[in-house]
Short mmCIF file of C-alpha atoms in Angstrom, two decimals:
data_model
loop_
_atom_site.label_atom_id
_atom_site.label_comp_id
_atom_site.label_asym_id
_atom_site.label_seq_id
_atom_site.Cartn_x
_atom_site.Cartn_y
_atom_site.Cartn_z
CA MET Q 1 -3.43 1.04 13.21
CA GLY Q 2 -0.44 -0.01 11.29
CA CYS Q 3 -0.09 -0.42 7.62
CA GLY Q 4 0.66 -3.58 5.72
CA ASN Q 5 -0.22 -5.61 2.71
CA SER Q 6 -3.68 -7.03 3.13
CA LYS Q 7 -6.90 -7.76 1.37
CA VAL Q 8 -9.63 -5.15 1.28
CA LEU Q 9 -13.19 -5.67 2.40
CA PRO Q 10 -14.99 -8.27 0.23
CA GLU Q 11 -17.67 -7.13 -2.17
CA ALA Q 12 -21.25 -7.61 -1.06
CA SER Q 13 -22.79 -10.83 -2.38
CA LYS Q 14 -26.31 -11.34 -3.66
CA LYS Q 15 -27.18 -13.13 -0.40
CA GLY Q 16 -27.24 -9.85 1.50
CA TYR Q 17 -25.27 -8.03 4.12
CA VAL Q 18 -25.04 -10.94 6.60
CA SER Q 19 -22.71 -13.00 4.42
CA VAL Q 20 -20.46 -9.96 3.95
CA VAL Q 21 -19.89 -9.38 7.63
CA GLN Q 22 -19.69 -13.08 8.47
CA SER Q 23 -16.96 -13.42 5.86
CA LEU Q 24 -14.84 -11.00 7.88
CA VAL Q 25 -14.20 -13.82 10.38
CA ALA Q 26 -11.90 -15.34 7.76
CA PHE Q 27 -9.43 -12.53 8.32
CA ARG Q 28 -6.71 -13.42 10.81
CA LYS Q 29 -4.81 -10.87 12.80
CA ALA Q 30 -1.04 -10.72 12.69
CA HIS Q 31 0.82 -9.83 15.87
CA ASP Q 32 4.17 -8.18 15.49
CA ASP Q 33 7.06 -9.29 17.68
CA ASP Q 34 8.50 -6.65 19.92
CA ASP Q 35 11.02 -4.51 18.11
CA ASP Q 36 14.44 -3.84 19.58
CA GLU Q 37 14.54 -0.47 21.20
CA PRO Q 38 16.55 2.12 19.22
CA LYS Q 39 19.14 4.12 21.09
CA LYS Q 40 17.77 7.34 22.48
CA ARG Q 41 18.80 10.48 20.68
CA THR Q 42 18.06 14.09 21.49
CA GLU Q 43 15.63 15.75 19.14
CA LYS Q 44 16.01 19.35 18.09
CA GLN Q 45 12.95 21.53 17.99
CA SER Q 46 11.87 22.18 14.42
CA GLY Q 47 8.51 23.17 13.03
CA LEU Q 48 6.49 22.45 16.19
CA TRP Q 49 2.79 23.04 15.65
CA PHE Q 50 -0.30 22.32 17.67
CA SER Q 51 -3.91 23.42 17.58
CA THR Q 52 -5.01 26.41 19.57
CA HIS Q 53 -7.62 24.35 21.42
CA VAL Q 54 -8.52 20.72 22.01
CA LYS Q 55 -11.77 19.54 20.46
CA ASN Q 56 -14.18 18.08 23.00
CA LEU Q 57 -15.26 15.00 21.06
CA GLN Q 58 -16.28 12.76 23.97
CA PRO Q 59 -19.37 13.30 26.12
CA ALA Q 60 -18.61 13.15 29.83
CA SER Q 61 -20.79 10.04 30.17
CA ASN Q 62 -18.49 8.14 27.81
CA ILE Q 63 -15.16 8.93 29.49
CA GLN Q 64 -15.41 6.30 32.22
CA GLN Q 65 -16.78 3.74 29.77
CA GLN Q 66 -13.79 4.29 27.51
CA GLN Q 67 -11.44 3.10 30.25
CA THR Q 68 -12.91 -0.41 30.23
CA LEU Q 69 -11.77 -1.94 26.93
CA ARG Q 70 -8.46 -2.17 25.09
CA ASP Q 71 -6.88 0.69 27.04
CA GLY Q 72 -4.20 -1.03 29.07
CA ARG Q 73 -3.02 -4.01 27.07
CA HIS Q 74 0.66 -3.25 27.73
CA PRO Q 75 0.86 -1.27 31.00
CA GLY Q 76 4.37 -2.55 31.72
CA LYS Q 77 5.72 -0.85 28.61
CA VAL Q 78 4.51 2.64 29.51
CA THR Q 79 7.75 3.80 31.10
CA LYS Q 80 10.00 2.97 28.16
CA TYR Q 81 7.62 4.62 25.69
CA LYS Q 82 7.44 7.75 27.83
CA ASP Q 83 11.19 8.06 27.35
CA LYS Q 84 10.71 8.14 23.57
CA PHE Q 85 8.19 10.99 23.70
CA ASP Q 86 9.34 14.57 23.35
CA PRO Q 87 8.97 16.43 26.68
CA ARG Q 88 6.91 19.12 24.95
CA VAL Q 89 4.31 16.44 24.22
CA THR Q 90 4.36 14.87 27.69
CA ALA Q 91 4.07 18.33 29.23
CA ARG Q 92 0.62 18.51 27.66
CA TYR Q 93 -0.44 14.84 27.78
CA ASP Q 94 0.04 12.14 30.42
CA ILE Q 95 0.85 8.76 28.83
CA LYS Q 96 -1.22 5.92 30.30
CA ALA Q 97 -0.77 2.76 28.20
CA LEU Q 98 0.45 1.33 24.91
CA ILE Q 99 -2.62 0.25 22.93
CA GLY Q 100 -1.37 -0.40 19.39
CA ARG Q 101 1.61 -0.71 17.11
CA GLY Q 102 2.36 -0.71 13.39
CA SER Q 103 5.28 -0.77 10.98
CA PHE Q 104 6.14 2.90 11.52
CA SER Q 105 4.10 3.78 14.58
CA ARG Q 106 3.09 3.20 18.17
CA VAL Q 107 -0.26 4.24 19.62
CA VAL Q 108 -0.68 5.13 23.29
CA ARG Q 109 -3.66 6.11 25.40
CA VAL Q 110 -3.10 9.51 26.99
CA GLU Q 111 -4.90 11.98 29.20
CA HIS Q 112 -4.88 15.71 28.63
CA ARG Q 113 -3.27 17.16 31.74
CA ALA Q 114 -5.54 20.21 31.93
CA THR Q 115 -8.93 18.71 31.04
CA ARG Q 116 -8.30 15.05 32.08
CA GLN Q 117 -9.93 14.06 28.79
CA PRO Q 118 -8.65 10.79 27.25
CA PHE Q 119 -7.16 10.70 23.75
CA ALA Q 120 -4.87 8.52 21.67
CA ILE Q 121 -1.47 9.63 20.38
CA LYS Q 122 -0.01 7.98 17.30
CA MET Q 123 3.77 8.41 17.29
CA MET Q 124 5.24 7.93 13.80
CA GLU Q 125 8.92 7.38 13.01
CA VAL Q 126 9.49 9.54 9.94
CA GLU Q 127 13.11 8.39 9.49
CA ALA Q 128 12.14 4.73 9.07
CA PRO Q 129 12.20 3.44 5.45
CA GLY Q 130 8.92 4.58 3.94
CA GLY Q 131 7.85 6.23 7.19
CA ARG Q 132 7.96 9.79 5.90
CA GLU Q 133 5.65 8.98 2.97
CA VAL Q 134 3.17 7.09 5.13
CA CYS Q 135 3.13 9.86 7.72
CA ALA Q 136 2.66 12.58 5.11
CA SER Q 137 -0.23 10.69 3.51
CA GLU Q 138 -2.03 10.11 6.80
CA LEU Q 139 -1.51 13.65 8.04
CA ALA Q 140 -2.73 15.15 4.76
CA VAL Q 141 -6.00 13.23 5.05
CA LEU Q 142 -6.58 13.77 8.77
CA GLN Q 143 -6.04 17.53 8.53
CA ARG Q 144 -8.74 17.70 5.87
CA VAL Q 145 -11.54 15.43 7.11
CA SER Q 146 -14.34 15.93 9.63
CA HIS Q 147 -17.00 13.20 9.75
CA SER Q 148 -18.63 11.15 12.49
CA ASN Q 149 -17.48 7.90 10.84
CA VAL Q 150 -13.86 8.95 10.24
CA ILE Q 151 -11.27 9.16 13.03
CA GLN Q 152 -10.67 12.79 14.05
CA LEU Q 153 -7.33 14.55 14.45
CA ILE Q 154 -7.17 16.81 17.52
CA GLU Q 155 -3.69 18.30 17.11
CA VAL Q 156 -0.25 17.36 15.86
CA PHE Q 157 3.33 17.87 17.05
CA GLN Q 158 6.00 17.70 14.32
CA PHE Q 159 9.71 17.16 14.96
CA PRO Q 160 12.61 16.11 12.67
CA ARG Q 161 12.51 12.42 13.64
CA ARG Q 162 8.97 11.89 14.87
CA VAL Q 163 5.43 13.14 14.39
CA TYR Q 164 2.86 12.86 17.19
CA MET Q 165 -0.79 12.83 16.07
CA VAL Q 166 -3.34 13.37 18.83
CA LEU Q 167 -6.53 11.51 17.87
CA GLU Q 168 -9.93 10.87 19.39
CA LEU Q 169 -9.80 7.69 21.47
CA ALA Q 170 -11.75 4.70 20.13
CA THR Q 171 -12.11 1.95 22.76
CA GLY Q 172 -14.86 -0.24 21.32
CA GLY Q 173 -12.48 -2.58 19.52
CA GLU Q 174 -12.08 -3.55 15.89
CA LEU Q 175 -15.00 -4.66 13.74
CA LEU Q 176 -13.46 -8.12 13.48
CA ASP Q 177 -13.23 -8.40 17.29
CA ARG Q 178 -16.92 -7.64 17.65
CA VAL Q 179 -17.95 -10.17 15.00
CA VAL Q 180 -15.79 -12.88 16.59
CA SER Q 181 -16.96 -12.13 20.14
CA ARG Q 182 -20.61 -12.41 19.12
CA GLY Q 183 -20.09 -15.42 16.88
CA HIS Q 184 -22.32 -13.89 14.21
CA PHE Q 185 -24.05 -10.67 13.20
CA THR Q 186 -27.78 -10.43 12.63
CA GLU Q 187 -28.93 -8.86 9.39
CA ARG Q 188 -29.80 -5.71 11.33
CA ASP Q 189 -26.34 -5.55 12.95
CA ALA Q 190 -24.65 -6.11 9.61
CA THR Q 191 -26.75 -3.44 7.91
CA GLN Q 192 -25.96 -0.88 10.61
CA ALA Q 193 -22.22 -1.61 10.42
CA LEU Q 194 -22.12 -1.39 6.64
CA GLN Q 195 -24.15 1.81 6.60
CA MET Q 196 -21.61 3.48 8.89
CA VAL Q 197 -18.66 2.22 6.84
CA LEU Q 198 -20.28 3.38 3.61
CA ALA Q 199 -21.08 6.78 5.14
CA GLY Q 200 -17.43 7.30 6.06
CA VAL Q 201 -16.04 5.95 2.79
CA GLY Q 202 -18.58 7.90 0.74
CA TYR Q 203 -17.52 11.10 2.50
CA LEU Q 204 -13.87 10.35 1.67
CA HIS Q 205 -14.71 9.65 -1.97
CA ASN Q 206 -16.53 12.98 -2.24
CA LEU Q 207 -13.26 14.63 -1.18
CA GLY Q 208 -11.32 12.65 -3.78
CA ILE Q 209 -9.69 10.40 -1.15
CA THR Q 210 -9.23 6.67 -1.78
CA HIS Q 211 -8.36 4.78 1.41
CA ARG Q 212 -6.74 1.72 -0.27
CA ASP Q 213 -6.40 -0.26 2.97
CA LEU Q 214 -9.95 -0.96 4.13
CA LYS Q 215 -10.02 -4.04 6.37
CA PRO Q 216 -11.66 -5.03 9.67
CA GLU Q 217 -8.56 -4.01 11.66
CA ASN Q 218 -8.90 -0.44 10.37
CA LEU Q 219 -12.57 -0.12 11.34
CA LEU Q 220 -12.90 0.78 15.04
CA TYR Q 221 -15.91 1.21 17.31
CA TYR Q 222 -15.85 4.45 19.29
CA HIS Q 223 -17.03 2.77 22.51
CA PRO Q 224 -18.06 -0.77 23.58
CA GLY Q 225 -21.81 -0.04 23.57
CA ALA Q 226 -24.22 -1.45 21.00
CA ASP Q 227 -25.03 2.10 19.82
CA SER Q 228 -21.39 2.99 19.08
CA ARG Q 229 -20.46 4.65 15.82
CA LEU Q 230 -17.91 2.90 13.60
CA LEU Q 231 -14.79 4.81 12.52
CA VAL Q 232 -12.61 4.47 9.42
CA THR Q 233 -8.95 4.75 10.50
CA ASP Q 234 -5.37 4.41 9.21
CA PHE Q 235 -4.75 6.53 6.10
CA GLY Q 236 -1.11 5.66 5.48
CA LEU Q 237 -1.86 4.27 2.01
CA ALA Q 238 -4.53 6.80 1.05
CA THR Q 239 -4.31 8.72 -2.22
CA PHE Q 240 -5.73 12.07 -3.29
CA GLY Q 241 -7.40 13.05 -6.52
CA SER Q 242 -10.18 15.38 -7.55
CA ALA Q 243 -13.54 14.10 -6.38
CA GLY Q 244 -14.77 11.39 -8.73
CA THR Q 245 -11.60 11.37 -10.84
CA ARG Q 246 -8.70 8.97 -11.31
CA SER Q 247 -5.22 9.25 -9.84
CA GLU Q 248 -2.07 7.19 -10.26
CA VAL Q 249 0.22 5.39 -7.88
CA SER Q 250 3.33 3.30 -8.41
CA GLY Q 251 3.52 -0.20 -6.99
CA PRO Q 252 4.24 -3.86 -7.75
CA ASP Q 253 3.31 -5.31 -11.12
CA ARG Q 254 -0.13 -6.92 -11.31
CA SER Q 255 0.58 -9.27 -14.21
CA ASP Q 256 -0.22 -12.22 -11.94
CA GLY Q 257 -3.70 -10.93 -11.15
CA GLY Q 258 -2.87 -9.47 -7.74
CA ASP Q 259 -4.59 -6.76 -5.77
CA PRO Q 260 -5.35 -3.79 -8.09
CA ASN Q 261 -4.54 -1.43 -5.21
CA ARG Q 262 -0.88 -2.52 -5.54
CA SER Q 263 -0.61 -2.23 -9.34
CA ARG Q 264 2.11 -0.35 -11.23
CA ARG Q 265 0.90 3.08 -12.39
CA GLN Q 266 -2.63 1.81 -12.03
CA ASP Q 267 -5.61 4.17 -12.19
CA LEU Q 268 -7.08 4.61 -8.72
CA VAL Q 269 -10.80 5.16 -8.38
CA PRO Q 270 -13.19 4.59 -5.47
CA GLN Q 271 -14.25 1.30 -7.10
CA ASN Q 272 -10.89 -0.12 -5.96
CA HIS Q 273 -12.52 -0.61 -2.56
CA LEU Q 274 -14.80 -3.26 -4.10
CA TRP Q 275 -11.96 -5.51 -5.27
CA ASN Q 276 -12.28 -9.05 -3.96
CA SER Q 277 -9.87 -11.96 -4.25
#
């Protein structure tokens, strides 16, 4: 769920949806090396906030199924990441496994101590270079959205050095993983996937939100089943504007024909999501 420079989803060709999804196989995943552990420092309580109740987003029948895929990829690292979590967070949630990492964040699978319901917590380092901006952007979007094809925020804990976002747990893997594991998508599979992506992105556009980092790694299946919904995630590069209007963002020069989402003072509109190299 990290952020990084990458290409967006390719534009649909005249050959239909199958070629679009098959082209996703060309994307290759980058694995970050383990970062050196920063020295532990005591955090002071400041501006702590959490929701008055936890949303029950997962049917009971799905809870056991959600333990079967991508939950425990780094079980040996649980202890050291527990030490980095504020005790006011761990008092409410039991940390189970590290399941993801990004430039400014780590994502762990947790279990709510009272309800035993599984969730994900995204811990963001706001003091890292650029971390505060990325965190603010993502939090602004997540606190505003509510859609079946967009990842849902349950509650958030805010401290001076770190922000902890409690999210619904998606265990069905990335879109790219599913394409690769199957070897190909049928036209029906491709159509269903694209319909769910377009439903989520269309909802965001109606709110004036441009994601700016759509890629297979940021599209997650809620559970491993064939009937799983697909979720748009990772809003660290998202921008706001009035619905259907343009907004501006500063970034690298595009004089060499680069990605328009990285242009200098370039008008941002939903059509940016259709850019293709």
